[in-house]
Amino acid sequence: MTEQATGVSHGGSSPARRDGSAPTKVGIMGGTFDPVHHGHLVAASEVAHLFGLDEVVFVPTGQPWQKDLDKVTPSEDRYLMTVIATAENPQFRVDRIEIDRSGPTYTLDTLRQMRATYGPEVDLYFITGADALGAILSWHNVDELFDLAHFVGCNRPGHHLSDTGLPEGKVSLVEVPALAISSSECRERVRKGEPIWYLVPDGIVRYINKTGLYLES
Ligand code: NAP
């Protein structure tokens, strides 16, 4: 089976699409995905529609240095769940770029690698939660980040981005009602023995049941 057929790419990702043509607008969906849920999938689909993206590349975070790493599920489990969740959508694929890179995960490194892979002609859109985007000004080399990609923050209903210092035209916010689902709530429900059917794809329920993820806090 080829990489394109599985929708998975390993490290140096191939920018070729299923029909062999090169994409011109690519979404990079960054998140910890612990676990990936239907809110993420709806958000990616909605942003792809709104911005006319050719594809959305899900990039599970390798080592989210700003979090207590003992509490974050091993990256290989988060990666596999993301592959399972996106497998049926030909517009979605998953990249191991952050999983395979050693050290703390910085979006700047990811976007530099993606830019090198896709070349200067392709428009990159970095998609993530608006909460995560709110901290964007504390990231390294903000000006270079904005040169590398347009940023799209996905909002839960009623959420407002508190930081008004974001540069004009570089950031878009999209309200996604399905983001009422949250990864932390899914983890908590599993820990308490409550169902997560329909909050996450069926394959994710089965993966979590099979591996025993999230049973302990
Ligand atoms: P987070 O703090 O766990 O998430 C913040 C909020 O955004 C949560 O409500 C989360 O909901 C939501 N969210 C996260 N990813 C999302 C997505 N792709 N689509 C929609 N909602 C999303 O954030 P995180 O997951 O650790 O980080 C998000 C991205 O920002 C990652 O790519 C990460 O590497 C990057 N980041 C980079 C730096 C840096 O370079 N210095 C620093 C921080 C974050 P759920 O919990 O339900 O997902």
PDB file of N, CA and C in Angstrom, residues 126-195:
ATOM      1  N   PHE A 126      -2.224  27.340   9.315  1.00  0.00           N
ATOM      2  CA  PHE A 126      -2.051  26.583  10.551  1.00  0.00           C
ATOM      3  C   PHE A 126      -3.340  26.698  11.367  1.00  0.00           C
ATOM      4  N   ILE A 127      -3.970  25.549  11.597  1.00  0.00           N
ATOM      5  CA  ILE A 127      -5.278  25.510  12.254  1.00  0.00           C
ATOM      6  C   ILE A 127      -5.112  24.922  13.653  1.00  0.00           C
ATOM      7  N   THR A 128      -5.657  25.604  14.642  1.00  0.00           N
ATOM      8  CA  THR A 128      -5.645  25.008  15.983  1.00  0.00           C
ATOM      9  C   THR A 128      -6.737  25.648  16.817  1.00  0.00           C
ATOM     10  N   GLY A 129      -6.794  25.289  18.103  1.00  0.00           N
ATOM     11  CA  GLY A 129      -7.811  25.858  18.977  1.00  0.00           C
ATOM     12  C   GLY A 129      -7.523  27.322  19.247  1.00  0.00           C
ATOM     13  N   ALA A 130      -8.586  28.108  19.374  1.00  0.00           N
ATOM     14  CA  ALA A 130      -8.391  29.536  19.634  1.00  0.00           C
ATOM     15  C   ALA A 130      -7.688  29.755  20.966  1.00  0.00           C
ATOM     16  N   ASP A 131      -7.954  28.872  21.950  1.00  0.00           N
ATOM     17  CA  ASP A 131      -7.268  29.010  23.244  1.00  0.00           C
ATOM     18  C   ASP A 131      -5.763  28.899  23.049  1.00  0.00           C
ATOM     19  N   ALA A 132      -5.370  27.920  22.237  1.00  0.00           N
ATOM     20  CA  ALA A 132      -3.942  27.720  21.992  1.00  0.00           C
ATOM     21  C   ALA A 132      -3.378  28.914  21.217  1.00  0.00           C
ATOM     22  N   LEU A 133      -4.183  29.425  20.298  1.00  0.00           N
ATOM     23  CA  LEU A 133      -3.743  30.568  19.487  1.00  0.00           C
ATOM     24  C   LEU A 133      -3.579  31.825  20.337  1.00  0.00           C
ATOM     25  N   GLY A 134      -4.391  31.894  21.401  1.00  0.00           N
ATOM     26  CA  GLY A 134      -4.329  33.061  22.281  1.00  0.00           C
ATOM     27  C   GLY A 134      -2.945  33.266  22.868  1.00  0.00           C
ATOM     28  N   ALA A 135      -2.197  32.171  22.954  1.00  0.00           N
ATOM     29  CA  ALA A 135      -0.852  32.257  23.532  1.00  0.00           C
ATOM     30  C   ALA A 135       0.196  32.517  22.459  1.00  0.00           C
ATOM     31  N   ILE A 136      -0.279  32.798  21.242  1.00  0.00           N
ATOM     32  CA  ILE A 136       0.647  32.842  20.109  1.00  0.00           C
ATOM     33  C   ILE A 136       1.749  33.893  20.290  1.00  0.00           C
ATOM     34  N   LEU A 137       1.405  34.982  20.913  1.00  0.00           N
ATOM     35  CA  LEU A 137       2.411  36.046  21.039  1.00  0.00           C
ATOM     36  C   LEU A 137       3.526  35.678  22.001  1.00  0.00           C
ATOM     37  N   SER A 138       3.339  34.601  22.752  1.00  0.00           N
ATOM     38  CA  SER A 138       4.422  34.175  23.644  1.00  0.00           C
ATOM     39  C   SER A 138       5.334  33.169  22.942  1.00  0.00           C
ATOM     40  N   TRP A 139       4.977  32.777  21.712  1.00  0.00           N
ATOM     41  CA  TRP A 139       5.794  31.821  20.985  1.00  0.00           C
ATOM     42  C   TRP A 139       7.057  32.511  20.470  1.00  0.00           C
ATOM     43  N   HIS A 140       8.026  31.683  20.104  1.00  0.00           N
ATOM     44  CA  HIS A 140       9.281  32.224  19.565  1.00  0.00           C
ATOM     45  C   HIS A 140       9.045  32.801  18.164  1.00  0.00           C
ATOM     46  N   ASN A 141       9.769  33.822  17.788  1.00  0.00           N
ATOM     47  CA  ASN A 141       9.820  34.347  16.417  1.00  0.00           C
ATOM     48  C   ASN A 141       8.438  34.512  15.776  1.00  0.00           C
ATOM     49  N   VAL A 142       7.604  35.301  16.424  1.00  0.00           N
ATOM     50  CA  VAL A 142       6.230  35.460  15.964  1.00  0.00           C
ATOM     51  C   VAL A 142       6.171  35.990  14.528  1.00  0.00           C
ATOM     52  N   ASP A 143       7.045  36.924  14.211  1.00  0.00           N
ATOM     53  CA  ASP A 143       7.004  37.499  12.857  1.00  0.00           C
ATOM     54  C   ASP A 143       7.260  36.432  11.796  1.00  0.00           C
ATOM     55  N   GLU A 144       8.215  35.540  12.082  1.00  0.00           N
ATOM     56  CA  GLU A 144       8.492  34.475  11.097  1.00  0.00           C
ATOM     57  C   GLU A 144       7.302  33.521  10.993  1.00  0.00           C
ATOM     58  N   LEU A 145       6.669  33.231  12.150  1.00  0.00           N
ATOM     59  CA  LEU A 145       5.480  32.363  12.108  1.00  0.00           C
ATOM     60  C   LEU A 145       4.430  32.923  11.157  1.00  0.00           C
ATOM     61  N   PHE A 146       4.181  34.212  11.282  1.00  0.00           N
ATOM     62  CA  PHE A 146       3.151  34.827  10.445  1.00  0.00           C
ATOM     63  C   PHE A 146       3.577  34.917   8.982  1.00  0.00           C
ATOM     64  N   ASP A 147       4.880  34.933   8.734  1.00  0.00           N
ATOM     65  CA  ASP A 147       5.346  34.903   7.341  1.00  0.00           C
ATOM     66  C   ASP A 147       5.148  33.522   6.729  1.00  0.00           C
ATOM     67  N   LEU A 148       5.235  32.486   7.589  1.00  0.00           N
ATOM     68  CA  LEU A 148       5.173  31.110   7.088  1.00  0.00           C
ATOM     69  C   LEU A 148       3.756  30.641   6.812  1.00  0.00           C
ATOM     70  N   ALA A 149       2.788  31.147   7.578  1.00  0.00           N
ATOM     71  CA  ALA A 149       1.423  30.610   7.445  1.00  0.00           C
ATOM     72  C   ALA A 149       0.398  31.640   7.890  1.00  0.00           C
ATOM     73  N   HIS A 150      -0.826  31.437   7.393  1.00  0.00           N
ATOM     74  CA  HIS A 150      -1.973  32.141   7.949  1.00  0.00           C
ATOM     75  C   HIS A 150      -2.458  31.301   9.123  1.00  0.00           C
ATOM     76  N   PHE A 151      -2.902  31.928  10.201  1.00  0.00           N
ATOM     77  CA  PHE A 151      -3.331  31.187  11.391  1.00  0.00           C
ATOM     78  C   PHE A 151      -4.850  31.221  11.526  1.00  0.00           C
ATOM     79  N   VAL A 152      -5.432  30.043  11.802  1.00  0.00           N
ATOM     80  CA  VAL A 152      -6.878  29.927  11.968  1.00  0.00           C
ATOM     81  C   VAL A 152      -7.159  29.358  13.359  1.00  0.00           C
ATOM     82  N   GLY A 153      -7.846  30.131  14.165  1.00  0.00           N
ATOM     83  CA  GLY A 153      -8.208  29.691  15.516  1.00  0.00           C
ATOM     84  C   GLY A 153      -9.647  29.224  15.548  1.00  0.00           C
ATOM     85  N   CYS A 154      -9.860  27.997  15.992  1.00  0.00           N
ATOM     86  CA  CYS A 154     -11.216  27.443  16.055  1.00  0.00           C
ATOM     87  C   CYS A 154     -11.777  27.644  17.456  1.00  0.00           C
ATOM     88  N   ASN A 155     -12.923  28.304  17.489  1.00  0.00           N
ATOM     89  CA  ASN A 155     -13.579  28.681  18.745  1.00  0.00           C
ATOM     90  C   ASN A 155     -14.666  27.726  19.137  1.00  0.00           C
ATOM     91  N   ARG A 156     -14.777  27.478  20.433  1.00  0.00           N
ATOM     92  CA  ARG A 156     -16.027  26.925  20.949  1.00  0.00           C
ATOM     93  C   ARG A 156     -17.042  28.068  20.952  1.00  0.00           C
ATOM     94  N   PRO A 157     -18.357  27.740  20.854  1.00  0.00           N
ATOM     95  CA  PRO A 157     -19.360  28.816  20.874  1.00  0.00           C
ATOM     96  C   PRO A 157     -19.202  29.665  22.139  1.00  0.00           C
ATOM     97  N   GLY A 158     -19.273  30.980  21.956  1.00  0.00           N
ATOM     98  CA  GLY A 158     -19.217  31.892  23.103  1.00  0.00           C
ATOM     99  C   GLY A 158     -17.816  32.225  23.552  1.00  0.00           C
ATOM    100  N   HIS A 159     -16.812  31.590  22.953  1.00  0.00           N
ATOM    101  CA  HIS A 159     -15.431  31.886  23.357  1.00  0.00           C
ATOM    102  C   HIS A 159     -14.967  33.154  22.634  1.00  0.00           C
ATOM    103  N   HIS A 160     -14.278  34.008  23.343  1.00  0.00           N
ATOM    104  CA  HIS A 160     -13.716  35.199  22.699  1.00  0.00           C
ATOM    105  C   HIS A 160     -12.219  35.234  22.948  1.00  0.00           C
ATOM    106  N   LEU A 161     -11.492  35.528  21.904  1.00  0.00           N
ATOM    107  CA  LEU A 161     -10.037  35.606  22.038  1.00  0.00           C
ATOM    108  C   LEU A 161      -9.701  36.874  22.816  1.00  0.00           C
ATOM    109  N   SER A 162      -9.020  36.710  23.947  1.00  0.00           N
ATOM    110  CA  SER A 162      -8.792  37.873  24.800  1.00  0.00           C
ATOM    111  C   SER A 162      -7.666  38.761  24.278  1.00  0.00           C
ATOM    112  N   ASP A 163      -6.705  38.181  23.582  1.00  0.00           N
ATOM    113  CA  ASP A 163      -5.549  38.957  23.149  1.00  0.00           C
ATOM    114  C   ASP A 163      -5.878  39.736  21.882  1.00  0.00           C
ATOM    115  N   THR A 164      -5.898  41.040  21.974  1.00  0.00           N
ATOM    116  CA  THR A 164      -6.246  41.857  20.808  1.00  0.00           C
ATOM    117  C   THR A 164      -5.002  42.337  20.070  1.00  0.00           C
ATOM    118  N   GLY A 165      -3.829  41.866  20.486  1.00  0.00           N
ATOM    119  CA  GLY A 165      -2.599  42.357  19.872  1.00  0.00           C
ATOM    120  C   GLY A 165      -2.184  41.592  18.634  1.00  0.00           C
ATOM    121  N   LEU A 166      -3.045  40.694  18.155  1.00  0.00           N
ATOM    122  CA  LEU A 166      -2.681  39.885  16.995  1.00  0.00           C
ATOM    123  C   LEU A 166      -2.693  40.755  15.737  1.00  0.00           C
ATOM    124  N   PRO A 167      -1.731  40.561  14.835  1.00  0.00           N
ATOM    125  CA  PRO A 167      -1.639  41.437  13.670  1.00  0.00           C
ATOM    126  C   PRO A 167      -2.812  41.262  12.705  1.00  0.00           C
ATOM    127  N   GLU A 168      -3.192  42.358  12.139  1.00  0.00           N
ATOM    128  CA  GLU A 168      -4.312  42.414  11.192  1.00  0.00           C
ATOM    129  C   GLU A 168      -4.067  41.492   9.995  1.00  0.00           C
ATOM    130  N   GLY A 169      -5.080  40.716   9.616  1.00  0.00           N
ATOM    131  CA  GLY A 169      -4.990  39.922   8.397  1.00  0.00           C
ATOM    132  C   GLY A 169      -4.174  38.645   8.509  1.00  0.00           C
ATOM    133  N   LYS A 170      -3.599  38.390   9.650  1.00  0.00           N
ATOM    134  CA  LYS A 170      -2.751  37.202   9.794  1.00  0.00           C
ATOM    135  C   LYS A 170      -3.465  36.066  10.509  1.00  0.00           C
ATOM    136  N   VAL A 171      -4.588  36.379  11.158  1.00  0.00           N
ATOM    137  CA  VAL A 171      -5.277  35.393  11.981  1.00  0.00           C
ATOM    138  C   VAL A 171      -6.767  35.457  11.677  1.00  0.00           C
ATOM    139  N   SER A 172      -7.385  34.285  11.516  1.00  0.00           N
ATOM    140  CA  SER A 172      -8.839  34.222  11.357  1.00  0.00           C
ATOM    141  C   SER A 172      -9.407  33.374  12.482  1.00  0.00           C
ATOM    142  N   LEU A 173     -10.591  33.728  12.926  1.00  0.00           N
ATOM    143  CA  LEU A 173     -11.264  32.922  13.944  1.00  0.00           C
ATOM    144  C   LEU A 173     -12.520  32.319  13.346  1.00  0.00           C
ATOM    145  N   VAL A 174     -12.744  31.055  13.631  1.00  0.00           N
ATOM    146  CA  VAL A 174     -13.903  30.340  13.098  1.00  0.00           C
ATOM    147  C   VAL A 174     -14.633  29.687  14.266  1.00  0.00           C
ATOM    148  N   GLU A 175     -15.932  29.964  14.378  1.00  0.00           N
ATOM    149  CA  GLU A 175     -16.691  29.335  15.467  1.00  0.00           C
ATOM    150  C   GLU A 175     -17.187  27.965  15.005  1.00  0.00           C
ATOM    151  N   VAL A 176     -16.903  26.956  15.800  1.00  0.00           N
ATOM    152  CA  VAL A 176     -17.269  25.576  15.453  1.00  0.00           C
ATOM    153  C   VAL A 176     -18.084  24.991  16.604  1.00  0.00           C
ATOM    154  N   PRO A 177     -19.420  24.946  16.455  1.00  0.00           N
ATOM    155  CA  PRO A 177     -20.238  24.451  17.564  1.00  0.00           C
ATOM    156  C   PRO A 177     -19.837  23.058  18.054  1.00  0.00           C
ATOM    157  N   ALA A 178     -19.367  22.200  17.141  1.00  0.00           N
ATOM    158  CA  ALA A 178     -18.994  20.837  17.553  1.00  0.00           C
ATOM    159  C   ALA A 178     -17.824  20.826  18.528  1.00  0.00           C
ATOM    160  N   LEU A 179     -17.121  21.963  18.654  1.00  0.00           N
ATOM    161  CA  LEU A 179     -16.005  22.008  19.607  1.00  0.00           C
ATOM    162  C   LEU A 179     -16.496  22.110  21.051  1.00  0.00           C
ATOM    163  N   ALA A 180     -17.806  21.999  21.251  1.00  0.00           N
ATOM    164  CA  ALA A 180     -18.308  21.802  22.611  1.00  0.00           C
ATOM    165  C   ALA A 180     -17.765  20.485  23.161  1.00  0.00           C
ATOM    166  N   ILE A 181     -17.399  19.577  22.259  1.00  0.00           N
ATOM    167  CA  ILE A 181     -16.698  18.346  22.673  1.00  0.00           C
ATOM    168  C   ILE A 181     -15.260  18.738  23.010  1.00  0.00           C
ATOM    169  N   SER A 182     -14.715  18.160  24.074  1.00  0.00           N
ATOM    170  CA  SER A 182     -13.306  18.448  24.392  1.00  0.00           C
ATOM    171  C   SER A 182     -12.574  17.157  24.747  1.00  0.00           C
ATOM    172  N   SER A 183     -11.279  17.151  24.465  1.00  0.00           N
ATOM    173  CA  SER A 183     -10.470  15.964  24.774  1.00  0.00           C
ATOM    174  C   SER A 183     -10.460  15.697  26.272  1.00  0.00           C
ATOM    175  N   SER A 184     -10.357  16.759  27.068  1.00  0.00           N
ATOM    176  CA  SER A 184     -10.288  16.539  28.523  1.00  0.00           C
ATOM    177  C   SER A 184     -11.588  15.919  29.030  1.00  0.00           C
ATOM    178  N   GLU A 185     -12.728  16.345  28.468  1.00  0.00           N
ATOM    179  CA  GLU A 185     -13.996  15.750  28.884  1.00  0.00           C
ATOM    180  C   GLU A 185     -14.058  14.271  28.481  1.00  0.00           C
ATOM    181  N   CYS A 186     -13.561  13.962  27.274  1.00  0.00           N
ATOM    182  CA  CYS A 186     -13.548  12.553  26.826  1.00  0.00           C
ATOM    183  C   CYS A 186     -12.701  11.708  27.782  1.00  0.00           C
ATOM    184  N   ARG A 187     -11.530  12.213  28.139  1.00  0.00           N
ATOM    185  CA  ARG A 187     -10.655  11.454  29.051  1.00  0.00           C
ATOM    186  C   ARG A 187     -11.348  11.236  30.397  1.00  0.00           C
ATOM    187  N   GLU A 188     -11.981  12.285  30.886  1.00  0.00           N
ATOM    188  CA  GLU A 188     -12.657  12.209  32.191  1.00  0.00           C
ATOM    189  C   GLU A 188     -13.811  11.211  32.143  1.00  0.00           C
ATOM    190  N   ARG A 189     -14.532  11.196  31.040  1.00  0.00           N
ATOM    191  CA  ARG A 189     -15.660  10.263  30.923  1.00  0.00           C
ATOM    192  C   ARG A 189     -15.153   8.821  30.928  1.00  0.00           C
ATOM    193  N   VAL A 190     -14.062   8.563  30.219  1.00  0.00           N
ATOM    194  CA  VAL A 190     -13.508   7.198  30.207  1.00  0.00           C
ATOM    195  C   VAL A 190     -13.086   6.808  31.629  1.00  0.00           C
ATOM    196  N   ARG A 191     -12.430   7.729  32.311  1.00  0.00           N
ATOM    197  CA  ARG A 191     -11.959   7.432  33.667  1.00  0.00           C
ATOM    198  C   ARG A 191     -13.126   7.082  34.599  1.00  0.00           C
ATOM    199  N   LYS A 192     -14.264   7.757  34.384  1.00  0.00           N
ATOM    200  CA  LYS A 192     -15.427   7.524  35.251  1.00  0.00           C
ATOM    201  C   LYS A 192     -16.316   6.384  34.747  1.00  0.00           C
ATOM    202  N   GLY A 193     -15.906   5.757  33.638  1.00  0.00           N
ATOM    203  CA  GLY A 193     -16.707   4.652  33.099  1.00  0.00           C
ATOM    204  C   GLY A 193     -17.924   5.097  32.316  1.00  0.00           C
ATOM    205  N   GLU A 194     -17.930   6.364  31.893  1.00  0.00           N
ATOM    206  CA  GLU A 194     -19.060   6.887  31.109  1.00  0.00           C
ATOM    207  C   GLU A 194     -18.775   6.712  29.614  1.00  0.00           C
ATOM    208  N   PRO A 195     -19.823   6.593  28.794  1.00  0.00           N
ATOM    209  CA  PRO A 195     -19.596   6.345  27.361  1.00  0.00           C
ATOM    210  C   PRO A 195     -19.057   7.564  26.626  1.00  0.00           C
TER     211      PRO A 195
END
